[in-house]
Every structure is written in C-alpha cells, then in structure tokens.
Short mmCIF file of C-alpha atoms and ligand atoms in Angstrom, two decimals:
data_model
loop_
_atom_site.label_atom_id
_atom_site.label_comp_id
_atom_site.label_asym_id
_atom_site.label_seq_id
_atom_site.Cartn_x
_atom_site.Cartn_y
_atom_site.Cartn_z
CA MET A 242 9.41 7.58 -11.20
CA LYS A 243 8.31 4.19 -12.10
CA LEU A 244 9.74 0.90 -11.15
CA THR A 245 8.64 -2.62 -11.79
CA ILE A 246 9.61 -5.99 -10.10
CA ILE A 247 8.28 -9.44 -10.27
CA THR A 248 7.84 -11.64 -7.06
CA SER A 249 7.18 -15.36 -7.17
CA SER A 250 5.74 -15.90 -3.62
CA PRO A 251 4.13 -14.13 -0.89
CA GLU A 252 7.50 -14.21 0.94
CA GLU A 253 9.19 -12.32 -1.82
CA THR A 254 6.40 -9.78 -1.99
CA ILE A 255 6.74 -9.26 1.82
CA GLU A 256 10.48 -8.70 1.45
CA ALA A 257 10.09 -6.06 -1.20
CA ALA A 258 7.53 -4.42 0.78
CA ARG A 259 9.75 -4.45 3.92
CA ALA A 260 12.40 -2.78 2.04
CA LEU A 261 10.05 -0.04 1.10
CA GLY A 262 8.76 0.15 4.61
CA ASN A 263 12.29 0.97 5.88
CA VAL A 264 12.22 4.22 3.93
CA ILE A 265 8.51 5.17 4.90
CA ALA A 266 8.00 8.27 6.83
CA PRO A 267 5.09 10.24 8.48
CA GLY A 268 2.98 11.82 5.93
CA ASP A 269 3.49 9.11 3.26
CA ILE A 270 0.44 7.86 1.33
CA ILE A 271 0.67 4.39 -0.33
CA ALA A 272 -2.23 3.81 -2.63
CA TYR A 273 -2.75 0.27 -3.99
CA LYS A 274 -4.38 -0.67 -7.32
CA GLY A 275 -5.13 -4.22 -7.99
CA GLY A 276 -8.03 -6.62 -7.53
CA LEU A 277 -9.07 -9.20 -5.10
CA GLY A 278 -6.27 -11.50 -3.95
CA ALA A 279 -3.62 -9.39 -5.80
CA GLY A 280 -1.62 -9.17 -2.70
CA LYS A 281 -2.33 -5.75 -1.13
CA THR A 282 -2.77 -6.99 2.36
CA THR A 283 0.27 -9.13 1.98
CA PHE A 284 2.21 -6.26 0.82
CA THR A 285 1.09 -4.02 3.71
CA ARG A 286 2.19 -6.83 6.02
CA GLY A 287 5.73 -6.36 4.78
CA LEU A 288 5.40 -2.67 4.84
CA ALA A 289 4.53 -2.82 8.53
CA ILE A 290 7.50 -5.02 9.41
CA GLY A 291 9.87 -2.66 7.47
CA MET A 292 8.26 0.28 9.54
CA GLY A 293 9.32 -1.70 12.73
CA LEU A 294 5.77 -2.45 13.68
CA GLY A 295 6.21 -6.19 13.60
CA ASP A 296 4.08 -8.88 11.91
CA CYS A 297 0.82 -7.33 12.95
CA VAL A 298 -1.22 -6.67 9.74
CA SER A 299 -4.63 -8.31 9.31
CA SER A 300 -7.00 -7.29 6.48
CA PRO A 301 -9.14 -4.08 7.33
CA THR A 302 -12.16 -5.50 5.20
CA PHE A 303 -14.53 -5.21 8.21
CA SER A 304 -12.89 -2.37 10.24
CA LEU A 305 -12.15 -0.21 7.25
CA VAL A 306 -9.24 1.17 9.10
CA ASN A 307 -6.62 -0.66 11.21
CA GLU A 308 -4.13 1.49 13.12
CA TYR A 309 -0.79 0.23 14.00
CA GLN A 310 1.21 2.36 16.40
CA GLY A 311 5.01 2.51 16.52
CA ALA A 312 7.77 5.04 15.95
CA ALA A 313 5.51 6.02 13.05
CA THR A 314 1.78 5.03 12.98
CA LEU A 315 0.51 3.11 9.94
CA TYR A 316 -3.15 3.47 8.95
CA HIS A 317 -4.21 0.48 6.70
CA MET A 318 -7.35 1.36 4.94
CA ASP A 319 -10.01 -0.48 2.77
CA MET A 320 -11.85 1.76 0.38
CA TYR A 321 -13.64 -1.08 -1.28
CA ARG A 322 -17.10 0.13 -0.23
CA ILE A 323 -16.33 3.96 -0.55
CA GLU A 324 -17.72 6.10 -3.28
CA GLY A 325 -17.64 9.64 -3.05
CA GLU A 326 -16.86 12.30 -0.45
CA ASP A 327 -19.68 11.64 1.93
CA SER A 328 -18.81 7.94 2.52
CA LEU A 329 -15.23 8.97 2.72
CA GLU A 330 -16.16 11.46 5.44
CA SER A 331 -18.31 9.01 7.33
CA MET A 332 -15.59 6.48 7.45
CA GLY A 333 -13.51 9.04 9.13
CA PHE A 334 -10.86 9.51 6.34
CA PHE A 335 -10.54 13.26 6.97
CA ASP A 336 -10.25 12.77 10.84
CA TYR A 337 -6.90 10.80 10.67
CA ASP A 338 -3.84 12.93 11.07
CA LEU A 339 -2.04 11.63 8.01
CA ASP A 340 0.76 14.01 8.43
CA SER A 341 2.05 12.37 11.44
CA GLY A 342 1.37 8.82 10.20
CA ALA A 343 1.58 6.79 6.96
CA ALA A 344 -1.34 5.41 5.12
CA ALA A 345 -1.65 2.36 3.16
CA VAL A 346 -4.78 2.31 1.07
CA GLU A 347 -6.51 -0.70 -0.44
CA TRP A 348 -8.97 0.01 -3.42
CA SER A 349 -7.47 3.49 -3.81
CA GLU A 350 -9.16 3.60 -7.19
CA ASN A 351 -12.24 4.53 -5.46
CA ILE A 352 -10.83 7.76 -3.83
CA SER A 353 -8.31 8.69 -6.65
CA SER A 354 -9.61 12.25 -6.62
CA PHE A 355 -8.74 12.69 -3.13
CA LEU A 356 -5.20 11.54 -3.16
CA PRO A 357 -2.51 14.14 -3.25
CA GLU A 358 0.34 14.49 -5.71
CA LYS A 359 2.90 12.95 -3.25
CA THR A 360 0.95 9.61 -3.23
CA LEU A 361 3.11 6.47 -3.84
CA TYR A 362 0.98 4.16 -6.15
CA ILE A 363 1.59 0.36 -5.82
CA THR A 364 -0.07 -1.57 -8.65
CA ILE A 365 -0.09 -5.47 -8.25
CA SER A 366 -1.24 -7.83 -10.81
CA ALA A 367 -1.01 -11.43 -11.52
CA ALA A 368 1.86 -11.71 -13.93
CA ASP A 369 1.17 -15.24 -15.23
CA GLY A 370 -2.45 -15.89 -14.83
CA GLU A 371 -4.86 -16.26 -12.06
CA ASN A 372 -3.41 -19.52 -10.50
CA SER A 373 0.20 -18.49 -10.41
CA CYS A 374 2.15 -16.96 -7.63
CA LYS A 375 3.91 -14.51 -9.90
CA ARG A 376 3.10 -10.92 -9.29
CA GLU A 377 4.13 -7.79 -11.26
CA ILE A 378 4.52 -4.98 -8.61
CA THR A 379 4.90 -1.34 -9.90
CA MET A 380 5.56 1.60 -7.80
CA GLU A 381 5.02 5.02 -9.14
CA CYS A 382 5.28 8.44 -7.81
CA SER A 383 5.53 11.99 -9.37
CA GLY A 384 5.94 13.69 -5.96
CA LYS A 385 8.77 14.75 -3.69
CA GLY A 386 9.25 11.27 -2.01
CA ALA A 387 9.92 9.51 -5.44
CA GLU A 388 13.72 9.10 -5.02
CA ARG A 389 13.41 8.02 -1.50
CA PHE A 390 10.77 5.32 -2.51
CA ALA A 391 12.83 4.20 -5.43
CA SER A 392 15.96 3.80 -3.26
CA ALA A 393 14.13 1.02 -1.49
CA TRP A 394 14.26 -1.09 -4.53
CA ASP A 395 17.80 -0.39 -5.75
CA ARG A 396 18.98 -3.87 -5.16
CA TYR A 397 16.06 -5.22 -7.58
CA ILE A 398 16.73 -2.82 -10.46
CA ARG A 399 20.05 -3.40 -12.07
N1 ADP B 645 3.78 -13.34 -5.20
C1 ADP B 645 2.79 -13.18 -4.35
N2 ADP B 645 2.64 -12.02 -3.59
C2 ADP B 645 1.54 -11.73 -2.84
N3 ADP B 645 0.64 -12.63 -2.59
C3 ADP B 645 0.74 -13.91 -3.15
C4 ADP B 645 1.76 -14.13 -4.15
N4 ADP B 645 1.50 -15.41 -4.52
C5 ADP B 645 0.60 -15.94 -3.93
N5 ADP B 645 -0.06 -15.03 -3.20
C6 ADP B 645 -1.23 -15.08 -2.37
O1 ADP B 645 -2.33 -14.39 -2.81
C7 ADP B 645 -2.98 -13.89 -1.75
C8 ADP B 645 -3.08 -12.41 -1.54
O2 ADP B 645 -4.03 -12.09 -0.56
P1 ADP B 645 -4.18 -10.58 -0.07
O3 ADP B 645 -2.88 -10.10 0.17
O4 ADP B 645 -5.19 -10.55 1.02
O5 ADP B 645 -4.64 -9.80 -1.38
P2 ADP B 645 -5.69 -8.46 -1.40
O6 ADP B 645 -5.40 -7.65 -0.20
O7 ADP B 645 -4.99 -7.70 -2.63
O8 ADP B 645 -6.93 -8.93 -1.66
C9 ADP B 645 -2.63 -14.56 -0.49
O9 ADP B 645 -3.32 -15.68 -0.26
C10 ADP B 645 -1.13 -14.78 -0.88
O10 ADP B 645 -0.60 -15.97 -0.15
MG1 MG B 646 -6.85 -6.94 1.05
#
C-alpha cells in the first residue's frame, strides 16, 4: 500500500495526520523519513490530536523520547543521533512497551534495520522547493495494518 497526498500548510498536514491518528492502535509504529524542517514533528502533533491526546506534542530533539499518555500511549522518538544497536539500547528503545503503545519515530532512517514489517512509513518532502509550504506526504506499509492506515486518507484519494 502506498498513498501520496499534497498539503499546502502546516494546518493541512495536521489535519491529514489527525485523520491517521483516529485509526492508530497500540502496537503501531510510524516511521518518518524526511529531513530537517520537513514537518515530522508537525505531523506528530496532528497524530496525537487524532489519538485523543490533545495538542500536546513538542519536539523530542533533546529528550529523545516524549511520552504522551491517554487511551493509548504515544511514544514520540528522535533517532537523529542514534547509530547502531548500542546507542539504540542506551536510549532505552528496547525498554518501551511498544505493544501497548504506538511509536512515532523521527529520523527512522537511522534505525531501519530494527523496524518490523508492520511499520507504517511516512515520507515528507518539500514539493515545491525549500521555501514553499507545499509538502508531499507518502504513507507506505506492507504489513497487516495497511488497509486500516489507508482508510484514514480515503477522502483525499479519489
Ligand atoms: N505543509 C506543511 N506541513 C508541515 N509543516 C509545514 C508545512 N508548511 C510549512 N511548514 C513549516 O515547516 C516546519 C516543519 O517543522 P517540523 O514539523 O518541526 O519539522 P521536522 O520535525 O521534520 O524537523 C514548521 O515550521 C511548519 O510550520
Ligand atoms: Mg522534528
């Protein structure tokens, strides 16, 4: 499954992410690909709103992991400085109960070999050059949750 949408503002990205957040369940892993300022944290803000956690998200740049508790817990992680299994272990990645919560992972490129098949990949890129607000956002999943994730963006895809 692979779906691409275009957003033209942070608000539109939050709205698309909110729709996805509505269908997110414990055990889901959302792995972002996309550079600095692409909109990964902005997307996660919408995701948390859709999960019923409120407008609570701030960047995990310094904390590496922010945990938001609600009906389902959201672990928002930053892998920018992670390389290899040792640093992944020392940031506590393997200590989180990712079966009872959902994870949203920025800079997931750095831990690609540790991501399971069920992972939902969200790729965000500037669609119209660096200074534009246009973003191309692609969701891609080859695991079990694919249809559920895709259903969130039904209204965008005609
Ligand atoms: N369509 C858009 N979607 C998401 N963010 C956008 C968009 N247009 C402009 N922006 C801006 O781009 C920046 C994205 O920052 P952020 O979400 O922190 O990115 P990242 O976490 O990928 O580094 C924000 O300042 C946001 O307002
Ligand atoms: Mg960020």
